[in-house]
Short mmCIF file of C-alpha atoms and ligand atoms in Angstrom, two decimals:
data_model
loop_
_atom_site.label_atom_id
_atom_site.label_comp_id
_atom_site.label_asym_id
_atom_site.label_seq_id
_atom_site.Cartn_x
_atom_site.Cartn_y
_atom_site.Cartn_z
CA MET A 1 -117.32 3.98 64.06
CA SER A 2 -114.74 5.97 65.87
CA LYS A 3 -113.09 8.88 64.00
CA LYS A 4 -109.73 6.54 64.68
CA LEU A 5 -111.13 3.63 62.71
CA LYS A 6 -112.64 5.68 59.92
CA SER A 7 -109.28 6.94 58.99
CA LEU A 8 -107.81 3.81 59.41
CA VAL A 9 -110.00 2.27 57.23
CA THR A 10 -109.71 5.18 54.47
CA VAL A 11 -106.18 5.04 54.61
CA GLY A 12 -106.18 1.35 54.49
CA LEU A 13 -108.64 1.81 51.16
CA GLY A 14 -106.56 4.22 49.69
CA ALA A 15 -103.20 1.70 50.22
CA THR A 16 -105.26 -0.91 48.46
CA VAL A 17 -106.45 1.22 45.34
CA CYS A 18 -102.72 2.30 45.20
CA PHE A 19 -101.25 -0.69 45.52
CA TYR A 20 -103.47 -2.23 42.93
CA GLY A 21 -103.33 0.68 40.71
CA TYR A 22 -99.85 0.85 40.55
CA ASN A 23 -99.33 -3.11 39.72
CA LEU A 24 -102.56 -2.60 37.00
CA TYR A 25 -100.26 0.35 35.43
CA HIS A 26 -96.92 -1.27 35.43
CA GLY A 27 -98.30 -4.53 34.00
CA ASP A 28 -98.25 -7.08 36.87
CA TYR A 29 -98.61 -10.36 34.85
CA ARG A 30 -100.79 -12.13 37.91
CA LEU A 31 -102.79 -9.27 38.80
CA TRP A 32 -103.59 -9.33 34.74
CA SER A 33 -104.20 -12.67 33.93
CA ARG A 34 -106.02 -14.04 37.05
CA HIS A 35 -108.30 -10.54 37.68
CA VAL A 36 -108.45 -8.03 34.77
CA ILE A 37 -109.00 -10.41 31.80
CA PRO A 38 -111.28 -12.62 33.37
CA ILE A 39 -113.26 -9.40 34.24
CA ILE A 40 -113.16 -7.93 31.19
CA HIS A 41 -114.47 -11.18 29.29
CA LEU A 42 -117.08 -11.29 31.68
CA MET A 43 -118.38 -7.84 31.09
CA TYR A 44 -117.81 -8.25 27.41
CA PRO A 45 -118.54 -11.66 26.17
CA ASP A 46 -118.61 -10.30 22.92
CA ALA A 47 -114.84 -10.11 21.46
CA GLU A 48 -115.27 -7.80 18.90
CA LYS A 49 -116.41 -5.59 21.55
CA SER A 50 -113.37 -5.98 23.92
CA HIS A 51 -111.09 -5.46 21.32
CA ILE A 52 -112.78 -2.02 20.53
CA VAL A 53 -112.65 -1.22 24.11
CA ALA A 54 -108.63 -1.76 24.17
CA ILE A 55 -108.18 -0.25 20.98
CA THR A 56 -110.09 2.77 22.22
CA ALA A 57 -108.11 2.77 25.83
CA ALA A 58 -105.16 2.57 24.02
CA ARG A 59 -105.78 5.52 21.83
CA VAL A 60 -106.57 7.63 24.92
CA GLY A 61 -103.35 6.09 26.94
CA LEU A 62 -105.86 4.41 29.51
CA VAL A 63 -103.18 1.15 29.27
CA PRO A 64 -100.41 -0.27 31.21
CA ARG A 65 -97.03 1.22 30.58
CA ILE A 66 -94.31 -1.73 31.30
CA PRO A 67 -91.33 -0.48 32.43
CA GLU A 68 -88.19 -1.18 30.34
CA ASP A 69 -86.06 -4.36 31.25
CA LYS A 70 -82.53 -3.62 31.22
CA ASP A 71 -80.93 -6.46 32.11
CA ILE A 72 -82.15 -8.54 29.25
CA LYS A 73 -81.70 -5.90 27.20
CA PRO A 74 -78.04 -7.13 25.25
CA ILE A 75 -79.22 -10.70 25.06
CA LEU A 76 -82.26 -9.68 23.16
CA LYS A 77 -81.40 -6.71 20.92
CA THR A 78 -81.26 -7.77 17.03
CA LYS A 79 -80.58 -6.33 13.85
CA LEU A 80 -82.10 -7.09 10.82
CA TRP A 81 -82.28 -5.17 7.35
CA ASN A 82 -79.92 -2.94 8.86
CA ILE A 83 -82.73 -2.10 11.69
CA GLU A 84 -81.91 -2.16 15.67
CA PHE A 85 -84.76 -3.75 17.23
CA ASP A 86 -84.78 -3.60 21.12
CA ASN A 87 -85.88 -7.11 20.99
CA PRO A 88 -87.39 -9.74 18.83
CA VAL A 89 -90.95 -9.63 19.80
CA GLY A 90 -93.40 -8.03 17.72
CA LEU A 91 -97.17 -7.35 17.82
CA ALA A 92 -98.91 -9.36 15.05
CA ALA A 93 -100.93 -7.52 12.47
CA GLY A 94 -104.86 -7.38 13.37
CA PHE A 95 -104.62 -5.82 16.47
CA ASP A 96 -104.14 -1.86 15.50
CA LYS A 97 -105.81 -2.13 12.07
CA ASN A 98 -105.91 1.53 11.62
CA GLY A 99 -102.46 2.35 13.28
CA GLU A 100 -104.68 4.61 16.22
CA ALA A 101 -102.78 3.55 19.22
CA ILE A 102 -98.99 2.90 18.14
CA LYS A 103 -97.56 4.92 21.38
CA SER A 104 -99.33 2.86 23.62
CA LEU A 105 -98.76 -0.42 22.07
CA SER A 106 -95.37 0.33 22.23
CA GLY A 107 -95.48 0.74 25.91
CA PHE A 108 -96.24 -2.85 26.44
CA GLY A 109 -92.66 -3.55 25.64
CA PHE A 110 -92.91 -4.93 22.07
CA GLY A 111 -89.83 -4.61 19.73
CA PHE A 112 -91.72 -3.61 17.04
CA LEU A 113 -95.56 -3.10 15.92
CA GLU A 114 -97.24 -4.66 12.60
CA ILE A 115 -100.30 -2.10 11.98
CA GLY A 116 -103.13 -2.90 9.30
CA THR A 117 -104.06 -5.07 7.73
CA VAL A 118 -104.87 -1.58 5.42
CA THR A 119 -106.75 -1.60 2.26
CA PRO A 120 -107.00 1.13 -0.30
CA GLU A 121 -110.52 2.11 0.45
CA PRO A 122 -112.30 1.69 3.73
CA GLN A 123 -114.35 -1.38 4.26
CA LYS A 124 -116.72 -2.79 6.79
CA GLY A 125 -115.62 -6.45 6.64
CA ASN A 126 -118.10 -9.29 7.10
CA PHE A 127 -121.43 -9.47 9.06
CA LEU A 128 -121.31 -9.31 12.99
CA PRO A 129 -120.90 -11.45 15.08
CA ARG A 130 -117.16 -12.12 13.30
CA VAL A 131 -114.88 -12.62 16.25
CA PHE A 132 -115.07 -15.51 18.65
CA ARG A 133 -113.16 -16.81 21.99
CA LEU A 134 -112.61 -20.25 22.49
CA SER A 135 -111.58 -20.05 25.92
CA LYS A 136 -110.83 -23.45 26.89
CA ASP A 137 -108.39 -23.38 24.08
CA ARG A 138 -107.17 -19.88 25.09
CA ALA A 139 -107.53 -19.62 21.17
CA VAL A 140 -109.68 -17.21 18.65
CA ILE A 141 -111.84 -17.43 15.74
CA ASN A 142 -111.85 -14.42 13.13
CA ARG A 143 -113.66 -13.63 10.36
CA TYR A 144 -113.33 -9.93 10.26
CA GLY A 145 -112.64 -9.72 6.13
CA PHE A 146 -110.41 -6.74 6.53
CA ASN A 147 -112.59 -4.23 8.53
CA ASN A 148 -110.36 -1.20 8.34
CA TYR A 149 -110.76 2.75 7.50
CA GLY A 150 -108.68 2.84 4.56
CA HIS A 151 -105.55 4.36 3.16
CA ASP A 152 -106.55 8.05 3.92
CA ARG A 153 -107.20 7.50 7.12
CA MET A 154 -104.16 5.29 7.87
CA GLU A 155 -101.89 8.48 6.45
CA THR A 156 -103.76 10.89 8.81
CA ASN A 157 -103.05 8.67 11.83
CA LEU A 158 -99.68 8.03 11.29
CA SER A 159 -98.72 11.88 10.42
CA ARG A 160 -100.37 12.49 13.89
CA GLN A 161 -98.19 10.12 15.50
CA GLU A 162 -94.99 10.98 13.53
CA SER A 163 -93.10 13.03 16.06
CA ILE A 164 -93.50 10.19 18.57
CA ILE A 165 -93.01 7.55 16.53
CA ASP A 166 -89.53 9.02 15.55
CA LYS A 167 -88.55 10.44 18.84
CA GLN A 168 -88.94 6.95 20.79
CA ASN A 169 -87.72 5.56 17.74
CA ILE A 170 -91.15 2.72 17.41
CA ILE A 171 -90.39 0.31 14.87
CA VAL A 172 -93.66 0.04 12.81
CA GLY A 173 -94.44 -1.96 9.87
CA LEU A 174 -97.20 -1.60 7.65
CA ASN A 175 -99.43 -4.68 6.56
CA LEU A 176 -101.27 -4.36 3.06
CA GLY A 177 -104.18 -6.09 2.02
CA ALA A 178 -106.36 -5.57 -1.11
CA ASN A 179 -110.29 -4.82 -1.26
CA LYS A 180 -112.71 -7.53 -1.56
CA LEU A 181 -114.31 -6.06 -5.02
CA THR A 182 -110.77 -5.16 -6.21
CA GLU A 183 -110.69 -7.46 -9.12
CA ASP A 184 -106.81 -6.78 -9.75
CA LYS A 185 -105.84 -7.73 -6.11
CA ILE A 186 -102.07 -7.05 -6.79
CA GLN A 187 -102.79 -3.39 -7.62
CA ASP A 188 -104.39 -2.90 -4.50
CA TYR A 189 -100.65 -4.01 -3.08
CA ILE A 190 -98.62 -1.83 -5.27
CA ILE A 191 -100.86 1.36 -4.48
CA GLY A 192 -100.43 0.65 -0.75
CA LEU A 193 -96.86 0.43 -1.47
CA GLN A 194 -96.74 3.74 -3.61
CA ARG A 195 -98.62 5.55 -1.09
CA PHE A 196 -96.48 4.60 2.12
CA HIS A 197 -93.13 4.18 0.98
CA VAL A 198 -91.83 7.39 1.44
CA LYS A 199 -93.31 7.97 4.91
CA ASN A 200 -90.94 8.08 7.72
CA GLU A 201 -93.05 6.24 10.24
CA ILE A 202 -93.20 2.99 7.83
CA LYS A 203 -90.01 0.80 8.41
CA TYR A 204 -91.25 -2.44 6.68
CA PHE A 205 -94.01 -3.74 4.26
CA VAL A 206 -95.65 -6.79 4.28
CA ILE A 207 -98.14 -8.11 1.58
CA ASN A 208 -100.55 -9.98 3.35
CA ILE A 209 -101.95 -12.93 0.66
CA SER A 210 -102.83 -15.11 3.29
CA SER A 211 -106.20 -13.95 5.39
CA PRO A 212 -108.77 -16.78 5.06
CA ASN A 213 -111.37 -14.08 5.38
CA THR A 214 -111.27 -12.16 1.78
CA PRO A 215 -112.56 -14.43 -1.22
CA ASN A 216 -109.65 -15.66 -3.21
CA LEU A 217 -107.04 -13.85 -1.50
CA ARG A 218 -104.99 -17.28 -0.82
CA ASN A 219 -105.09 -18.11 -4.39
CA LEU A 220 -101.89 -15.87 -4.62
CA GLU A 221 -100.18 -18.12 -2.90
CA GLY A 222 -100.47 -20.56 -5.95
CA LYS A 223 -97.06 -20.91 -8.21
CA ASP A 224 -97.98 -18.53 -11.01
CA GLN A 225 -100.07 -15.71 -9.17
CA LEU A 226 -97.15 -15.60 -6.81
CA ASN A 227 -95.01 -15.19 -9.81
CA LYS A 228 -97.08 -12.37 -11.23
CA LEU A 229 -97.07 -10.80 -8.00
CA LEU A 230 -93.86 -10.75 -6.94
CA ASP A 231 -92.79 -9.32 -10.64
CA ARG A 232 -94.98 -6.60 -10.44
CA VAL A 233 -94.50 -5.47 -7.25
CA LEU A 234 -91.06 -5.95 -7.08
CA ARG A 235 -90.56 -3.51 -10.00
CA VAL A 236 -92.41 -1.15 -8.23
CA LYS A 237 -90.54 -1.34 -5.39
CA LYS A 238 -87.15 -0.97 -7.25
CA GLU A 239 -88.62 2.01 -8.77
CA LEU A 240 -89.71 3.43 -5.51
CA GLU A 241 -86.25 2.81 -3.99
CA GLN A 242 -84.45 4.52 -6.71
CA LYS A 243 -86.97 7.48 -6.56
CA ASN A 244 -86.76 8.05 -2.95
CA GLN A 245 -83.46 6.76 -2.36
CA LEU A 246 -84.66 4.58 0.27
CA HIS A 247 -84.65 1.16 0.80
CA LYS A 248 -87.53 -0.47 2.97
CA PRO A 249 -88.01 -4.15 3.34
CA LEU A 250 -90.90 -5.97 1.80
CA LEU A 251 -92.36 -9.42 3.41
CA VAL A 252 -95.01 -12.14 2.07
CA LYS A 253 -96.95 -13.10 5.00
CA PHE A 254 -98.17 -16.67 4.36
CA SER A 255 -100.85 -19.27 5.32
CA PRO A 256 -100.02 -22.54 7.69
CA ASP A 257 -102.76 -24.58 5.56
CA LEU A 258 -100.10 -24.97 2.49
CA ASN A 259 -99.40 -28.34 1.36
CA ASP A 260 -95.58 -29.69 0.97
CA ASP A 261 -95.45 -29.29 -2.42
CA GLN A 262 -97.07 -25.56 -2.54
CA ILE A 263 -94.52 -24.85 0.61
CA ASN A 264 -91.68 -26.15 -1.97
CA ASP A 265 -93.21 -24.11 -4.80
CA ILE A 266 -92.95 -20.92 -2.53
CA GLY A 267 -89.62 -21.50 -1.21
CA LYS A 268 -87.95 -21.76 -4.78
CA ILE A 269 -90.06 -18.68 -5.97
CA MET A 270 -88.77 -16.85 -2.73
CA LEU A 271 -85.43 -17.65 -3.35
CA LYS A 272 -85.72 -16.57 -7.24
CA TYR A 273 -86.71 -13.19 -6.13
CA SER A 274 -84.33 -12.69 -2.94
CA ASN A 275 -81.54 -10.72 -5.05
CA GLU A 276 -81.96 -7.58 -6.55
CA THR A 277 -81.57 -7.57 -10.53
CA GLN A 278 -81.90 -4.45 -12.99
CA THR A 279 -85.70 -4.69 -13.10
CA HIS A 280 -86.46 -6.13 -9.74
CA GLY A 281 -86.21 -5.17 -5.96
CA GLN A 282 -85.75 -7.88 -3.68
CA ILE A 283 -87.92 -9.85 -1.16
CA ASP A 284 -86.79 -8.95 2.24
CA GLY A 285 -88.75 -11.68 4.27
CA MET A 286 -91.60 -13.99 4.90
CA ILE A 287 -94.45 -13.85 7.81
CA ILE A 288 -94.87 -17.28 8.99
CA SER A 289 -97.92 -17.49 9.48
CA ASN A 290 -101.57 -16.21 9.49
CA THR A 291 -104.12 -18.28 11.00
CA THR A 292 -105.62 -21.37 10.05
CA ILE A 293 -108.90 -22.72 8.76
CA THR A 294 -108.08 -26.03 10.07
CA ARG A 295 -109.49 -27.36 12.96
CA PRO A 296 -107.43 -29.90 15.33
CA ALA A 297 -109.21 -32.63 16.68
CA ASP A 298 -108.27 -32.00 20.05
CA LEU A 299 -110.10 -28.50 20.34
CA LYS A 300 -111.43 -28.50 23.81
CA SER A 301 -114.28 -25.61 23.18
CA PRO A 302 -117.88 -26.32 22.63
CA ALA A 303 -118.97 -27.69 18.58
CA ARG A 304 -120.56 -24.69 18.04
CA LEU A 305 -117.57 -22.15 18.39
CA VAL A 306 -115.17 -24.67 16.94
CA LYS A 307 -117.84 -24.81 13.85
CA GLU A 308 -117.63 -21.20 13.13
CA GLU A 309 -116.00 -20.28 9.46
CA GLY A 310 -112.80 -17.85 9.75
CA GLY A 311 -109.07 -18.55 10.90
CA LEU A 312 -108.03 -20.03 14.02
CA SER A 313 -105.10 -18.52 16.12
CA GLY A 314 -103.33 -19.54 19.32
CA PRO A 315 -102.12 -22.47 20.89
CA PRO A 316 -103.93 -24.65 18.34
CA LEU A 317 -101.82 -22.94 15.22
CA ARG A 318 -98.62 -23.30 17.37
CA LYS A 319 -96.97 -26.30 16.04
CA LEU A 320 -98.47 -26.06 12.53
CA SER A 321 -96.76 -22.67 11.99
CA THR A 322 -93.45 -23.70 13.69
CA GLU A 323 -93.02 -26.64 11.36
CA MET A 324 -93.95 -24.38 8.16
CA ILE A 325 -91.20 -21.67 9.69
CA ARG A 326 -88.69 -25.17 10.24
CA LYS A 327 -89.48 -25.97 6.54
CA MET A 328 -89.10 -22.73 4.95
CA TYR A 329 -85.94 -22.21 6.61
CA ARG A 330 -84.55 -25.61 5.41
CA LEU A 331 -85.91 -24.57 1.85
CA THR A 332 -84.17 -21.61 1.53
CA ASN A 333 -81.24 -22.34 3.68
CA GLY A 334 -81.80 -19.63 6.37
CA SER A 335 -80.89 -17.03 3.46
CA ILE A 336 -84.29 -15.32 3.77
CA PRO A 337 -85.33 -13.95 7.10
CA ILE A 338 -88.48 -14.99 8.51
CA ILE A 339 -90.58 -13.62 11.54
CA GLY A 340 -92.46 -16.48 13.16
CA VAL A 341 -95.92 -15.82 14.21
CA GLY A 342 -98.55 -18.44 15.54
CA GLY A 343 -99.69 -19.32 19.14
CA ILE A 344 -96.93 -17.78 21.23
CA GLU A 345 -97.86 -17.22 24.46
CA THR A 346 -94.40 -18.44 26.78
CA GLY A 347 -90.82 -17.77 25.98
CA LEU A 348 -90.24 -21.42 24.96
CA ASP A 349 -92.77 -20.74 22.04
CA ALA A 350 -90.85 -18.06 20.92
CA TYR A 351 -87.82 -19.79 21.44
CA GLU A 352 -88.76 -22.76 19.76
CA LYS A 353 -89.57 -20.76 16.84
CA ILE A 354 -86.48 -18.96 16.72
CA LYS A 355 -84.40 -21.98 17.01
CA ALA A 356 -86.78 -23.83 13.70
CA GLY A 357 -85.49 -20.37 11.86
CA ALA A 358 -87.19 -17.64 12.66
CA SER A 359 -85.46 -14.32 13.14
CA MET A 360 -88.00 -12.33 15.33
CA VAL A 361 -91.53 -13.13 16.36
CA GLN A 362 -94.95 -11.57 17.05
CA LEU A 363 -97.84 -12.44 18.79
CA TYR A 364 -101.51 -11.60 19.12
CA THR A 365 -104.05 -13.78 20.65
CA SER A 366 -102.01 -14.27 23.83
CA MET A 367 -102.65 -10.57 24.66
CA ILE A 368 -106.19 -11.75 24.59
CA TYR A 369 -105.91 -13.90 27.38
CA PHE A 370 -103.37 -12.75 29.52
CA GLY A 371 -103.19 -9.24 28.68
CA PRO A 372 -100.44 -6.43 27.88
CA PRO A 373 -97.95 -8.38 30.62
CA ILE A 374 -97.67 -11.14 28.64
CA VAL A 375 -94.96 -9.06 26.15
CA ARG A 376 -92.77 -9.12 29.32
CA GLU A 377 -93.26 -12.81 30.69
CA VAL A 378 -92.10 -13.84 26.84
CA LYS A 379 -89.22 -11.90 26.51
CA TYR A 380 -87.92 -12.86 30.15
CA GLU A 381 -88.38 -16.31 29.54
CA LEU A 382 -86.84 -16.04 26.04
CA ALA A 383 -83.75 -14.21 27.38
CA TYR A 384 -83.52 -16.85 30.20
CA MET A 385 -83.44 -19.92 27.73
CA LEU A 386 -81.16 -18.27 25.51
CA ALA A 387 -78.73 -17.91 28.71
CA LYS A 388 -79.03 -21.09 29.79
CA ASP A 389 -78.14 -22.76 26.34
CA GLY A 390 -75.19 -20.37 26.14
CA PHE A 391 -76.38 -17.83 23.79
CA LYS A 392 -74.80 -14.39 24.00
CA ASN A 393 -77.65 -12.91 21.59
CA VAL A 394 -80.88 -14.18 20.34
CA ASN A 395 -79.14 -13.80 16.53
CA ASP A 396 -77.07 -17.00 17.53
CA ALA A 397 -80.01 -18.97 17.73
CA ILE A 398 -81.64 -18.54 14.87
CA GLY A 399 -82.05 -22.02 13.00
CA ALA A 400 -80.19 -23.37 15.87
CA ASP A 401 -82.12 -27.12 15.62
CA PHE A 402 -80.22 -27.37 12.29
CA LYS A 403 -76.89 -26.04 13.65
CA SER A 404 -77.05 -28.95 16.22
CA LEU A 405 -77.98 -31.22 13.68
CA LYS A 406 -74.86 -30.54 11.54
CA ASN A 407 -72.47 -30.89 14.99
C1 FMN B 501 -108.83 -10.87 15.55
C2 FMN B 501 -107.63 -11.09 14.56
C3 FMN B 501 -107.51 -10.60 13.78
C4 FMN B 501 -106.46 -10.19 12.76
N1 FMN B 501 -106.55 -9.73 11.82
C5 FMN B 501 -104.97 -9.69 10.85
C6 FMN B 501 -105.06 -8.68 9.64
O1 FMN B 501 -105.82 -7.83 9.90
N2 FMN B 501 -104.09 -9.14 9.05
C7 FMN B 501 -102.96 -9.86 9.25
O2 FMN B 501 -101.90 -9.98 8.48
N3 FMN B 501 -103.15 -10.89 10.17
C8 FMN B 501 -104.30 -10.88 10.86
N4 FMN B 501 -104.30 -11.68 12.15
C9 FMN B 501 -103.57 -12.71 12.14
C10 FMN B 501 -102.41 -12.62 13.11
O3 FMN B 501 -101.43 -11.48 12.71
C11 FMN B 501 -101.82 -13.30 13.41
O4 FMN B 501 -100.93 -13.68 12.37
C12 FMN B 501 -102.46 -14.77 14.00
O5 FMN B 501 -103.53 -14.53 14.92
C13 FMN B 501 -101.55 -16.12 14.50
O6 FMN B 501 -100.65 -15.29 15.68
P1 FMN B 501 -101.30 -15.58 17.22
O7 FMN B 501 -101.55 -17.10 17.56
O8 FMN B 501 -100.47 -14.90 18.27
O9 FMN B 501 -102.53 -14.92 17.33
C14 FMN B 501 -105.52 -11.51 13.24
C15 FMN B 501 -105.76 -12.50 14.22
C16 FMN B 501 -106.82 -11.92 14.94
C17 FMN B 501 -106.83 -13.05 16.10
#
């Protein structure tokens, strides 16, 4: 090969590497969904391993930083509980269980991040394997069982990132859970609230009573238990608010597997606790929903995967969660903010949840199949749809399905 040809090939190769490197780093959607993710799934057929790799890469900053979208900012900017959010698309709980990679994950363009679920004591979770990709349905079944490093490590991780969270104004919510062996599960949530209430890095709290992978946890969604839970937790919330002179929103995360009677009961209980009293703080919102233990009949993945125990997430969950948002919004007259989650992989999916009554949304599983650029795709499409329907801001679209019914 002549010297000239050699240098031409070198320059060509260099330019290609730079081109791909640039697009990889800036989150080119096609590159990620068509090439990078399939390669990752091929390299790591075990879904838990690829999760560990993703979190490790995010912790050390080896992940894309997706440029800000100035043109869609005004329509997506929103305010809830007196907190300003750049956009209403958040990361759902379970991806960063220990709050290790907050800066990198915020670089994906999320409007807020929910970290956890964290339990007071560290715990290993269920036996492996415990996460399964149902690729044909772009879904996941997980039965992690709250594997996490516990409150101590969470606190250390948060303190380490305090200045970045503060400087970059990253909105972080903390999802609280209960240890598997704790008998008085409610006390575990209280311990979490007491421990982190004063932490500047945390802007809201979630009581997660809907994981299907901790035995008996979902019992707390029952009428009597939920009343007891809210009574105890909201008393502590009031005390903390008075002591710390801080109001931090408290939400409850529900399962999508509740029947209409249970949903009705929950709606009434949430309304009862939605106002502050002499003795209680108020409940500030709901997250709808966690994963489902049902298996829709039209799943396309092999039966051996579909049969795995655990919570199903991704598109097969989408309708179930959207319909539950709609029911809960109607029952509570839109008076209690809802964060909608379940199967969001396009702007339309997010828009449907917002029109059904969600104030903001979250996603998780779509990031497994499309990579970090999915966040920008969802935001752009959502902004486009809002504008097309004449909405000036995402706030105006919350519960729009009900308003159009009235007119
Ligand atoms: C692998 C995996 C782990 C999860 N872990 C948690 C968790 O620890 N706490 C929690 O509240 N939800 C957890 N979730 C549920 C998600 O937060 C979300 O509610 C659910 O996956 C539906 O959203 P999606 O369809 O966008 O994934 C987990 C989901 C997945 C896929």
